[in-house]
mmCIF file of C-alpha atoms in Angstrom:
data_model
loop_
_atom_site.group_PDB
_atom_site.id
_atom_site.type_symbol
_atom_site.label_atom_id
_atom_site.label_comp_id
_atom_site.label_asym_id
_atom_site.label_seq_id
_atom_site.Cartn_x
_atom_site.Cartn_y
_atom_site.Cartn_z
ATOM 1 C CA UNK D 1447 195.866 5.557 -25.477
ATOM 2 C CA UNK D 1448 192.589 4.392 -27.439
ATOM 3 C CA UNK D 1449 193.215 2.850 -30.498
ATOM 4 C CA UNK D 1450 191.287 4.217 -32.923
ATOM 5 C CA UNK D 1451 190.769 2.329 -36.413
ATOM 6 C CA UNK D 1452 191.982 4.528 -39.445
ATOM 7 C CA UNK D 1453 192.393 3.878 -43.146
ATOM 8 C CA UNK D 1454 195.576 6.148 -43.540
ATOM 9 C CA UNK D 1455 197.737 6.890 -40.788
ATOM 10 C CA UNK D 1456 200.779 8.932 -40.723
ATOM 11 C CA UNK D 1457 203.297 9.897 -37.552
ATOM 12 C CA UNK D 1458 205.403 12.546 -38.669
ATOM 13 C CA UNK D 1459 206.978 13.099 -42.156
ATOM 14 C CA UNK D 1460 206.523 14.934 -45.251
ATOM 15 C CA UNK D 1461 203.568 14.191 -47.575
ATOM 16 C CA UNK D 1462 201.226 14.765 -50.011
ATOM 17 C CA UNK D 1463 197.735 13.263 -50.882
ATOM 18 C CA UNK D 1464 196.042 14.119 -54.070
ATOM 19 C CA UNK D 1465 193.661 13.322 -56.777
ATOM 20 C CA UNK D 1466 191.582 10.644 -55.881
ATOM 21 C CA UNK D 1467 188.144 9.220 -54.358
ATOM 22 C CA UNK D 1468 187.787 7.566 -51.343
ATOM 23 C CA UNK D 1469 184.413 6.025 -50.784
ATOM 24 C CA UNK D 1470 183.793 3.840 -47.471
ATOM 25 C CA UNK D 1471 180.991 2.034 -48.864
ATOM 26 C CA UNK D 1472 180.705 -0.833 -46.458
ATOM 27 C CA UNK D 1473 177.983 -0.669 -43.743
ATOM 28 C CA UNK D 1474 180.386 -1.341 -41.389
ATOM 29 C CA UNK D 1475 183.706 -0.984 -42.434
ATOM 30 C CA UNK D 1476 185.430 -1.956 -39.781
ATOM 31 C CA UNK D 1477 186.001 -5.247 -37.160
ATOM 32 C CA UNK D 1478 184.245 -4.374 -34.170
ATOM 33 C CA UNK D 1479 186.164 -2.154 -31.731
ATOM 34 C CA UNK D 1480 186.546 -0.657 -28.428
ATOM 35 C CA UNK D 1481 184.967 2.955 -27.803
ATOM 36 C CA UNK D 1482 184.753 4.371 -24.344
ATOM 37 C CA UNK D 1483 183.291 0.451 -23.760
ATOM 38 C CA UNK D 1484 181.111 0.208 -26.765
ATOM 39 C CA UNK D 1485 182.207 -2.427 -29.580
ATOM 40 C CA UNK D 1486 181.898 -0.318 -32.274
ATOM 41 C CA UNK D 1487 182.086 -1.077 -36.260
ATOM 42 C CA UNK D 1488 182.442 2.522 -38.021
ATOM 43 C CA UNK D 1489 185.622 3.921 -39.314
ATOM 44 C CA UNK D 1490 187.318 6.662 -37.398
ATOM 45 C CA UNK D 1491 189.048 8.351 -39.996
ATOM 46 C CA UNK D 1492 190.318 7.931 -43.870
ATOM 47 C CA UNK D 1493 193.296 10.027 -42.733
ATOM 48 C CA UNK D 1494 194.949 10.495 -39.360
ATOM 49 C CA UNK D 1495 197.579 12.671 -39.103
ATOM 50 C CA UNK D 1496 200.269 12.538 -35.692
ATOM 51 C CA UNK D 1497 203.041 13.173 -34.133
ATOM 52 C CA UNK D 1498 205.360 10.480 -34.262
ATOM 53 C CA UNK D 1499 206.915 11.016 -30.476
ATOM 54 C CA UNK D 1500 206.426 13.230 -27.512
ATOM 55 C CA UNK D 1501 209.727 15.313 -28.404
ATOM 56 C CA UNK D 1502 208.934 15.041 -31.893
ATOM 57 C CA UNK D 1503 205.177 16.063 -32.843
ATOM 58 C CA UNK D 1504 205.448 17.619 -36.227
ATOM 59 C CA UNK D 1505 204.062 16.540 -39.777
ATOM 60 C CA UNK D 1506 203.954 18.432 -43.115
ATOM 61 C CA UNK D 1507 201.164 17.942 -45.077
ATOM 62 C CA UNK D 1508 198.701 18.604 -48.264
ATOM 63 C CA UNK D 1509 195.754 17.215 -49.204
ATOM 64 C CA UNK D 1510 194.354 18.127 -52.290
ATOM 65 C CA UNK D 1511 191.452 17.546 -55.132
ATOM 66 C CA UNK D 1512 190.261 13.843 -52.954
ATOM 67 C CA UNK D 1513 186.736 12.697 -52.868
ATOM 68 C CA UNK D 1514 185.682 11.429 -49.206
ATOM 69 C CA UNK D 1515 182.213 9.760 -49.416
ATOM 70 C CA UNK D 1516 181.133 7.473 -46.453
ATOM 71 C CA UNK D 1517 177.296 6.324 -45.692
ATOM 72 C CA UNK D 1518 174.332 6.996 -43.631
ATOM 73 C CA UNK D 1519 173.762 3.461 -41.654
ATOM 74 C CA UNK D 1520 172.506 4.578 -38.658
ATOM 75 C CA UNK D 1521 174.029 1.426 -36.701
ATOM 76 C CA UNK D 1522 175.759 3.241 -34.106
ATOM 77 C CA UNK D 1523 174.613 5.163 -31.061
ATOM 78 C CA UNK D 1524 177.676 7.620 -31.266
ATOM 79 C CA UNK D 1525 177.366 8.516 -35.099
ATOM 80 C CA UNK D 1526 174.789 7.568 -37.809
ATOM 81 C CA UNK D 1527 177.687 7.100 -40.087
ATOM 82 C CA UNK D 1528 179.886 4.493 -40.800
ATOM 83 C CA UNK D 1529 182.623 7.268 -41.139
ATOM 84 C CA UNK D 1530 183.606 9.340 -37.910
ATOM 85 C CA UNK D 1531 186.212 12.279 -39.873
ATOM 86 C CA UNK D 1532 187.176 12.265 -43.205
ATOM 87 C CA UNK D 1533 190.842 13.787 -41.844
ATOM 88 C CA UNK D 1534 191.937 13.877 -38.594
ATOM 89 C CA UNK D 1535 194.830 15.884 -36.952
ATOM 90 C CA UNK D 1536 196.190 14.772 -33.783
ATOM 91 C CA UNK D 1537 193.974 12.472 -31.754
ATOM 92 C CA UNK D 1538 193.052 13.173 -28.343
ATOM 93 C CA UNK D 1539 192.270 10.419 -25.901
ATOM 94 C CA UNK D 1540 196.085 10.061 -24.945
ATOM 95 C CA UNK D 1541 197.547 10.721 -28.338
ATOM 96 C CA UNK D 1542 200.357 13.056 -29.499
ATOM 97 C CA UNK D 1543 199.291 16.832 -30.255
ATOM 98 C CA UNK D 1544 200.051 17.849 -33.877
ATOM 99 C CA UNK D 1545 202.262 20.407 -35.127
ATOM 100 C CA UNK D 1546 203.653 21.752 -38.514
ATOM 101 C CA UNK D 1547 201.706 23.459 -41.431
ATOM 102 C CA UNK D 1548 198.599 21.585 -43.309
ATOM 103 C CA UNK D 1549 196.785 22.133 -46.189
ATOM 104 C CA UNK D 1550 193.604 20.655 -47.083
ATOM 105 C CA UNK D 1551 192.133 22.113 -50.796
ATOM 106 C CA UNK D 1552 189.647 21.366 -53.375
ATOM 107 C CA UNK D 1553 188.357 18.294 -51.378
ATOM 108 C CA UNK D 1554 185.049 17.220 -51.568
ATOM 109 C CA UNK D 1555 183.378 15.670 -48.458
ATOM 110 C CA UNK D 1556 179.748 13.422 -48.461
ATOM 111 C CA UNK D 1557 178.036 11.770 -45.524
ATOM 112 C CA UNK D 1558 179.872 11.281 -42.747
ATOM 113 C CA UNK D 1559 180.517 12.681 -38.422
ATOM 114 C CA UNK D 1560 182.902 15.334 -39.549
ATOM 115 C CA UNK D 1561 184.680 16.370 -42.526
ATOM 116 C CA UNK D 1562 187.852 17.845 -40.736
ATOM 117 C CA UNK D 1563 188.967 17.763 -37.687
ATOM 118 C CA UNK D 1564 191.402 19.242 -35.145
ATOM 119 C CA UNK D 1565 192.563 17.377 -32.284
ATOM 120 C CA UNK D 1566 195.423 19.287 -29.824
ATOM 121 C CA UNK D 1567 197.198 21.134 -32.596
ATOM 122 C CA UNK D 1568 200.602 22.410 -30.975
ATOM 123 C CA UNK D 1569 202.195 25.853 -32.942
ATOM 124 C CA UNK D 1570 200.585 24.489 -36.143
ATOM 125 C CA UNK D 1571 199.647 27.207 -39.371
ATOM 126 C CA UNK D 1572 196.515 24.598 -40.586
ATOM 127 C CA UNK D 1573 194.712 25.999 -43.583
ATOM 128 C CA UNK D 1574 191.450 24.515 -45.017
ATOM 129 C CA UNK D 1575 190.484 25.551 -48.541
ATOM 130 C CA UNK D 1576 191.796 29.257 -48.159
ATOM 131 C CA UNK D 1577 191.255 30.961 -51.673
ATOM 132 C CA UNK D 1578 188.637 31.023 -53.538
ATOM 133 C CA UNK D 1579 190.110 28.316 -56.284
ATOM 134 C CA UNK D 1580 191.101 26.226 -53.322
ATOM 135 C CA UNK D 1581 187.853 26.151 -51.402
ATOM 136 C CA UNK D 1582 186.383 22.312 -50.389
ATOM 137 C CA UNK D 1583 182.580 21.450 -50.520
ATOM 138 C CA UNK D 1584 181.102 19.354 -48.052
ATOM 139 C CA UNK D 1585 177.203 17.851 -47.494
ATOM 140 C CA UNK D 1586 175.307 15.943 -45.511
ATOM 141 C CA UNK D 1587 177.246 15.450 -42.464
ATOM 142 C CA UNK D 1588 176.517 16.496 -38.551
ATOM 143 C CA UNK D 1589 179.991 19.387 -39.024
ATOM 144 C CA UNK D 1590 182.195 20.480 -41.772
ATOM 145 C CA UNK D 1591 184.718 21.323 -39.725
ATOM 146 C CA UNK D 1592 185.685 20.833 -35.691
ATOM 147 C CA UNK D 1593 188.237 22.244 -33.887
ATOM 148 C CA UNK D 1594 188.935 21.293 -30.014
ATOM 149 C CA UNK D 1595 191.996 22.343 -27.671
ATOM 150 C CA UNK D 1596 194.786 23.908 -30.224
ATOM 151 C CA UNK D 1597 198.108 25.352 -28.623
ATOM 152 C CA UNK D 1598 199.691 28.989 -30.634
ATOM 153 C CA UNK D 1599 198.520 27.328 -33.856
ATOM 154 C CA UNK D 1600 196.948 29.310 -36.541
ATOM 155 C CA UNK D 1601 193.925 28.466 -38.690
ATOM 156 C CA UNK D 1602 192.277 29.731 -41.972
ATOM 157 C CA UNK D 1603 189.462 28.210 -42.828
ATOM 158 C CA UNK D 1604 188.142 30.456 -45.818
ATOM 159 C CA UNK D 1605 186.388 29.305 -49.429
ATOM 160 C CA UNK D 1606 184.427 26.640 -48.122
ATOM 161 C CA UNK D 1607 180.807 25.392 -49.096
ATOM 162 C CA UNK D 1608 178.918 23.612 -46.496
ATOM 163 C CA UNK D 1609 175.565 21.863 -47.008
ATOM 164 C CA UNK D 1610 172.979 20.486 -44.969
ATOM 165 C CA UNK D 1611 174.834 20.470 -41.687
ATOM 166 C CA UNK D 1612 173.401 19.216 -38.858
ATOM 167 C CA UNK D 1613 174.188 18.371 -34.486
ATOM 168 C CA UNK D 1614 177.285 20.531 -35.066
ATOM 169 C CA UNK D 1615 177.189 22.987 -37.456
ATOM 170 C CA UNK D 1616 179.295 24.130 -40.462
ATOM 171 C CA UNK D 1617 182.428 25.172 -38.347
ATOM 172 C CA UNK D 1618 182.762 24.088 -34.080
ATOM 173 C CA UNK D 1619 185.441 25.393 -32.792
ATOM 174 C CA UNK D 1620 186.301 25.172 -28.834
ATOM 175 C CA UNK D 1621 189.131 26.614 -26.697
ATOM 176 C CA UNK D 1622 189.172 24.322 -23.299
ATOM 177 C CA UNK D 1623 191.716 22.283 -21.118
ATOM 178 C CA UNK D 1624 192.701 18.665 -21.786
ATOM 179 C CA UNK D 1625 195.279 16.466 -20.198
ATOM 180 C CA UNK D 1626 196.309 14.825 -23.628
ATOM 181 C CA UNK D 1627 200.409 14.615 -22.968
ATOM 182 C CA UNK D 1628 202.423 18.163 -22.946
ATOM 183 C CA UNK D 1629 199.771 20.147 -24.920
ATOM 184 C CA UNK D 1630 198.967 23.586 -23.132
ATOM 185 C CA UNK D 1631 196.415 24.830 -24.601
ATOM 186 C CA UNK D 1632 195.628 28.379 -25.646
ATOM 187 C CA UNK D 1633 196.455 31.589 -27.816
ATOM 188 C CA UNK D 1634 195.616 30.762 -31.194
ATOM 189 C CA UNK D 1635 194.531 32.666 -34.036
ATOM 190 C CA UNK D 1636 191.089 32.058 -36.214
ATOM 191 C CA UNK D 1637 190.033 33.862 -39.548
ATOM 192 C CA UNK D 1638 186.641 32.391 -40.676
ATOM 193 C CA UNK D 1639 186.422 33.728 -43.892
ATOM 194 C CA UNK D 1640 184.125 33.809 -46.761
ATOM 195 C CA UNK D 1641 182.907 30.047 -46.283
ATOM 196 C CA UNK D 1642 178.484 29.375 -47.393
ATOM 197 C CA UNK D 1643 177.262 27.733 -44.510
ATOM 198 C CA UNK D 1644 173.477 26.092 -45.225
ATOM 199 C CA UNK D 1645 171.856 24.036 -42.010
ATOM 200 C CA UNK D 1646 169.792 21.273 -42.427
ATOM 201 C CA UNK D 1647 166.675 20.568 -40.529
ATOM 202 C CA UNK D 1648 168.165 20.004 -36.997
ATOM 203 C CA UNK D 1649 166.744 22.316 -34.111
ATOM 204 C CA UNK D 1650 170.095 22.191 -32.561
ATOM 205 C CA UNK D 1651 173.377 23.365 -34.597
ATOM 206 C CA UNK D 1652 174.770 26.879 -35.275
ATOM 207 C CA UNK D 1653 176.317 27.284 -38.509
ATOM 208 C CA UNK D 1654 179.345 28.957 -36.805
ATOM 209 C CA UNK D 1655 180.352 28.021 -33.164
ATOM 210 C CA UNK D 1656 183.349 29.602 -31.081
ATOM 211 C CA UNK D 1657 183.785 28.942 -27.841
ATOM 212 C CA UNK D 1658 186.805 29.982 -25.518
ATOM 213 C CA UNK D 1659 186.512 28.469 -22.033
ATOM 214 C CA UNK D 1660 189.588 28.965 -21.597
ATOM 215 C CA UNK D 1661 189.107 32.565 -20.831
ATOM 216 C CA UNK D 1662 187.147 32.034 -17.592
ATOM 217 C CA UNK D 1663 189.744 30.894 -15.489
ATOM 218 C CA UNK D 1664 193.271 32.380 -17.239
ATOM 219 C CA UNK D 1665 192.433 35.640 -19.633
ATOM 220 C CA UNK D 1666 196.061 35.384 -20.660
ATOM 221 C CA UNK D 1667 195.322 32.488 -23.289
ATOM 222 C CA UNK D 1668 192.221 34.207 -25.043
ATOM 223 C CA UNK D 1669 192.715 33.216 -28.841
ATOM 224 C CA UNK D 1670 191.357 35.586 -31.309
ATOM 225 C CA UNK D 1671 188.845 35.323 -33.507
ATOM 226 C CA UNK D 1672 187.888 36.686 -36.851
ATOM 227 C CA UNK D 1673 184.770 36.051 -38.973
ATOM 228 C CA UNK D 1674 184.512 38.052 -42.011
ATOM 229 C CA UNK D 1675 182.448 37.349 -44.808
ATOM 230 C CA UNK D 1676 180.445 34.470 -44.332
ATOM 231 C CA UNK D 1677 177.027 33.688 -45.519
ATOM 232 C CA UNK D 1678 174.818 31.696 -43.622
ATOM 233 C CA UNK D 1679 171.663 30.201 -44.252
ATOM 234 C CA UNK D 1680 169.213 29.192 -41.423
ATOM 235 C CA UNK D 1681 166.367 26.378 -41.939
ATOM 236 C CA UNK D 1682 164.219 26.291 -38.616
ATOM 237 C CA UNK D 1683 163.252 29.034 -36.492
ATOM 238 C CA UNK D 1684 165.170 27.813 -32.954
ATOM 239 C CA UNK D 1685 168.312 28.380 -35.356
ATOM 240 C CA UNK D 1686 171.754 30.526 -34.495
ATOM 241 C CA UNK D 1687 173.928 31.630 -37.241
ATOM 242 C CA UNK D 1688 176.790 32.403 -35.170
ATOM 243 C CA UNK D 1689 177.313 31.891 -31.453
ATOM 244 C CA UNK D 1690 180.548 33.097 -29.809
ATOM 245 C CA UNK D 1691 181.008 32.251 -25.969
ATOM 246 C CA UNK D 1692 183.986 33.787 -23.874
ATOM 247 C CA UNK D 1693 186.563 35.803 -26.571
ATOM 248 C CA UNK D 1694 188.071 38.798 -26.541
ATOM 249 C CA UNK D 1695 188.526 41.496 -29.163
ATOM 250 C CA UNK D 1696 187.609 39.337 -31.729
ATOM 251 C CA UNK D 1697 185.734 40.574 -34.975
ATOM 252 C CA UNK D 1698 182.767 39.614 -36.800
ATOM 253 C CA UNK D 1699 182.312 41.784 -40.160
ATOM 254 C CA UNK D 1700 180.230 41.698 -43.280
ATOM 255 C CA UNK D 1701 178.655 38.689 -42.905
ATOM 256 C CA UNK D 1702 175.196 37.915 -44.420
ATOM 257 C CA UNK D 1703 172.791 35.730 -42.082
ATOM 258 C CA UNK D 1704 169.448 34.029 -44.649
ATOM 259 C CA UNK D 1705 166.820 32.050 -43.794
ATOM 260 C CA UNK D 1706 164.318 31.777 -41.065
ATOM 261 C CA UNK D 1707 166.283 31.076 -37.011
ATOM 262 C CA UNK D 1708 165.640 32.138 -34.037
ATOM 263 C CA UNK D 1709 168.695 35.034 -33.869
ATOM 264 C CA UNK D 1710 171.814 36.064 -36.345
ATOM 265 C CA UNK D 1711 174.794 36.473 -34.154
ATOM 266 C CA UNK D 1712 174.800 35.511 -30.127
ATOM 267 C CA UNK D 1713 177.202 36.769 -27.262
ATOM 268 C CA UNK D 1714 177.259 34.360 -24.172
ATOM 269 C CA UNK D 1715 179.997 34.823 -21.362
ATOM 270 C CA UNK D 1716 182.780 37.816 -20.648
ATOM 271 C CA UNK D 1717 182.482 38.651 -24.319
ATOM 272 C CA UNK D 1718 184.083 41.910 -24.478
ATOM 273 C CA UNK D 1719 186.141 44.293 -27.233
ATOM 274 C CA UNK D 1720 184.815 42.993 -30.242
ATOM 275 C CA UNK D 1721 183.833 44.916 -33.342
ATOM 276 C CA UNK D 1722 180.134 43.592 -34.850
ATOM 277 C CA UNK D 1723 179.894 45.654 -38.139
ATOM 278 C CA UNK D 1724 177.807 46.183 -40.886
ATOM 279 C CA UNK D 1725 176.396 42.546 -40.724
ATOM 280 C CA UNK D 1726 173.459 41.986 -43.117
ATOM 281 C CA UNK D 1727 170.023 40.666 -41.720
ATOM 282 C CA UNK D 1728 168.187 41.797 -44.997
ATOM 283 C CA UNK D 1729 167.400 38.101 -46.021
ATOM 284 C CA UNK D 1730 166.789 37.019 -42.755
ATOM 285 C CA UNK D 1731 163.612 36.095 -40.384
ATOM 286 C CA UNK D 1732 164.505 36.459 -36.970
ATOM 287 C CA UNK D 1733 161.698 34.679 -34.614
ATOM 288 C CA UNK D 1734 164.138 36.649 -31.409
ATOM 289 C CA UNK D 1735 165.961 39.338 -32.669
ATOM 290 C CA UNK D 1736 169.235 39.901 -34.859
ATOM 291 C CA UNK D 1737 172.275 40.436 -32.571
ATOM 292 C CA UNK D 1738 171.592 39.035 -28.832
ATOM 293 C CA UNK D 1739 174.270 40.040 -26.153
ATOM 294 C CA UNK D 1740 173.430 38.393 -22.523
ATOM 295 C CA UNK D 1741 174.385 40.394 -19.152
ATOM 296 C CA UNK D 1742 177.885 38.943 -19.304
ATOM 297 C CA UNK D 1743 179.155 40.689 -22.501
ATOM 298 C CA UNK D 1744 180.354 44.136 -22.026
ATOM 299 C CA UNK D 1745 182.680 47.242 -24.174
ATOM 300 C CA UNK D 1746 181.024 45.457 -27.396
ATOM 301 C CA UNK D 1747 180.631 47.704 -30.542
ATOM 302 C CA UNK D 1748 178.101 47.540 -32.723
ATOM 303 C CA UNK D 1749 177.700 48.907 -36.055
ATOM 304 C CA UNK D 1750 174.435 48.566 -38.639
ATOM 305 C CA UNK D 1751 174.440 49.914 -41.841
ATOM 306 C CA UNK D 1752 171.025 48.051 -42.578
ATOM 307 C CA UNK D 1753 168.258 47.772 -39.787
ATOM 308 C CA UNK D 1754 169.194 45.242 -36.951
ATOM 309 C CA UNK D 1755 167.618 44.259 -34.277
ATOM 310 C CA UNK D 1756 169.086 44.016 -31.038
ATOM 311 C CA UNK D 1757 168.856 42.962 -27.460
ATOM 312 C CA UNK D 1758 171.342 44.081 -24.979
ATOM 313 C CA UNK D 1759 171.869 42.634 -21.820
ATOM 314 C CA UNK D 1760 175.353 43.478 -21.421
ATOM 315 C CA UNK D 1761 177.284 46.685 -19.887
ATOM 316 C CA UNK D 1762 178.520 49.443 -21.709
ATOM 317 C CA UNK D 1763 178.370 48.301 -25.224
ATOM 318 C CA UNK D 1764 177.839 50.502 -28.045
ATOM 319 C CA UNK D 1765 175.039 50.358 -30.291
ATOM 320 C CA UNK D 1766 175.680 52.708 -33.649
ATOM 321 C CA UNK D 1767 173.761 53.055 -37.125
ATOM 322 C CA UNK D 1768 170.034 51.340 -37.745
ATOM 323 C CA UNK D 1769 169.759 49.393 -34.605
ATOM 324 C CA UNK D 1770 166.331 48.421 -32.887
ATOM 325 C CA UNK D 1771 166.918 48.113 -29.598
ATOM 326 C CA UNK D 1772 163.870 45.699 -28.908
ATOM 327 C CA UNK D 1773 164.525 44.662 -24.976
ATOM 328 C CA UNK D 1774 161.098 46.249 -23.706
ATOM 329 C CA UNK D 1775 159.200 44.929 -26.425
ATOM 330 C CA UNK D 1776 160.379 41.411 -25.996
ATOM 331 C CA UNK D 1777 160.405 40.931 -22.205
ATOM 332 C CA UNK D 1778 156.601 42.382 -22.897
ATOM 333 C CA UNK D 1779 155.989 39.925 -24.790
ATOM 334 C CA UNK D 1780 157.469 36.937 -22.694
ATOM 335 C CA UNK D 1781 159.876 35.542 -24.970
ATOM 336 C CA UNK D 1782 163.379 34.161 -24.019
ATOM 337 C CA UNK D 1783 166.460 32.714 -26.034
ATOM 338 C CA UNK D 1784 166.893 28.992 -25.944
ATOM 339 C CA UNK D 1785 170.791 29.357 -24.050
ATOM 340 C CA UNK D 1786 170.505 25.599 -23.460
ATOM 341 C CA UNK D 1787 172.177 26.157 -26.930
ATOM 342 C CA UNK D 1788 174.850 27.296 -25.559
ATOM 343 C CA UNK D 1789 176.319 24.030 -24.405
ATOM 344 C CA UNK D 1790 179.158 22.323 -25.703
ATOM 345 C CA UNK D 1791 178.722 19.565 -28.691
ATOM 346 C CA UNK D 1792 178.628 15.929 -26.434
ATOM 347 C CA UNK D 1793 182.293 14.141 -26.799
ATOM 348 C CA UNK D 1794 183.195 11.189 -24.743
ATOM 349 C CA UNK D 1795 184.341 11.841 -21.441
#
């Protein structure tokens, strides 16, 4: 197990955390530590959240109307923060999965790795902001939220306002194996709903990730996905709004892409059965096209109520509406997605 250096820290139990500001305003907050072999001095989270045994993995918690604020120090190669997460569920790196139900509301997040994240949640219901009164704001930090390896848990993650997001993205979410104790993970559920996502001036991040490797070797532990709603707001033209890699059956409905990137919405891997309709692209300068779908995507519908542009690699999905189908001209023309984009965000091994 790494120990990892946390302000709060809870194993199991019933609790509540509300109305109050939290600002980490030491350069380096903590005494130097051990990370994967570097001595390092930032803090790893206000809030840690875990199970408090193997047999027993389960917490209930709210967190509600709580300023985070950490600082830009840029003393670290791992983070330029001196805050890693703001609120961190389980652990990883030999710790216990999390279960139970969590709520995190009307928080406000500043400067810092990640504002939430998601660490080998095990048949957890985790909901961040939710309704519109509920909904947290969070700026100037590398991801808003970041999800890795969670077991038949359920997520909402709906009313939030993102800012100036960078390496990351506004919402990283990824499905993949992990040997952290009993967790198995797989089949979860996802609605990404009605959250403002605006990048910052990083050629790298995607304002929504998803990404289900799981799916490559075992189909039978797809999670679903569901991204309705969502505005997005694109700064530089390499720039995805939404990349999805691997699901099945998944939606991704009435959201509005802004802004100048590179494409709107991108399908990598055996992306197949899901329903891509009336997105708007009105507001948005795409330097590649709208809607890319690469050879391994197939049985994909796709519905425009507005002109979209389009390439299609993939077999036997359906185009429908005011679609541009613009393969020809842009093989003509010589240009080529950057899929080095596609990779996974860098984690410790």
């Amino acid at each position: 197990v790494i120990p990892v250096p946390s302000y709060l820290n809870f194993a199991g139990g019933d609790f509540k955390i509300s109305d109050m500001t939290i600002d980490i305003n030491m350069d380096e907050p903590m005494q130097p530590w051990d990370f994967f072999g570097d001595m390092e001095t930032w803090m790893a989270a206000v809030i840690r959240i875990a199970g408090s045994t193997a047999e027993n993995y389960t917490a209930n918690s709210v967190i509600s109307d709580v300023a985070f604020k950490g600082r830009y120090v840029e003393l670290s190669s791992f983070t330029p923060y001196n805050l890693d997460n703001a609120i961190a569920y389980g652990g990883g790196g030999g710790m216990l999965p999390m279960g139970g139900t969590h709520r995190v509301q009307s928080c406000d997040f500043q400067l810092m790795e990640t504002g939430i994240n998601s660490l080998g949640s095990s048949h957890s219901e985790l909901v961040f902001g939710g309704a519109p009164p509920h909904g947290n704001t969070m700026q100037s930090m590398n991801c808003g939220v970041f999800i890795l390896a969670s077991e038949a848990s359920e997520f909402r993650i709906a009313f939030n306002r993102m800012e100036d997001m960078l390496s990351a993205g506004g919402i990283y979410i990824e499905q993949d194996n992990v040997s952290w104790g009993n967790l198995d993970p797989g089949g979860s559920t996802y609605l990404i709903q009605k959250n403002s996502i605006d990048l910052g001036a990083a050629p790298i991040p995607n304002a929504i990730t998803v990404l289900d490797y799981l799916v490559y070797s075992d189909p039978d532990k797809a999670s679903e996905f569901k991204l309705i709603g969502n505005q997005t707001n694109l700064s530089m033209p390499n720039q995805w709004a939404i990349l999805t890699n691997g699901p099945y059956n998944g939606e991704v409905i009435r959201n509005q892409i802004g802004g100048e990137g590179q494409a709107g919405i991108v399908f990598f891997g055996p992306v197949h059965g899901y329903q891509v309709v009336n997105n708007s692209f009105s507001s948005f300068n795409s330097t590649f096209s709208d809607i890319f779908l690469d050879a391994s995507t197939y049985e994909n519908l796709v519905v425009a109520n507005t002109h979209t542009t389009v390439w299609d690699e993939g077999t036997d999905n359906v185009l429908r509406g005011d679609v541009e189908l613009l393969n020809a001209a842009l093989k003509s023309a010589g240009k080529v997605l950057n899929k080095e984009k596609t990779r996974k965000y860098s984690l410790p091994e």
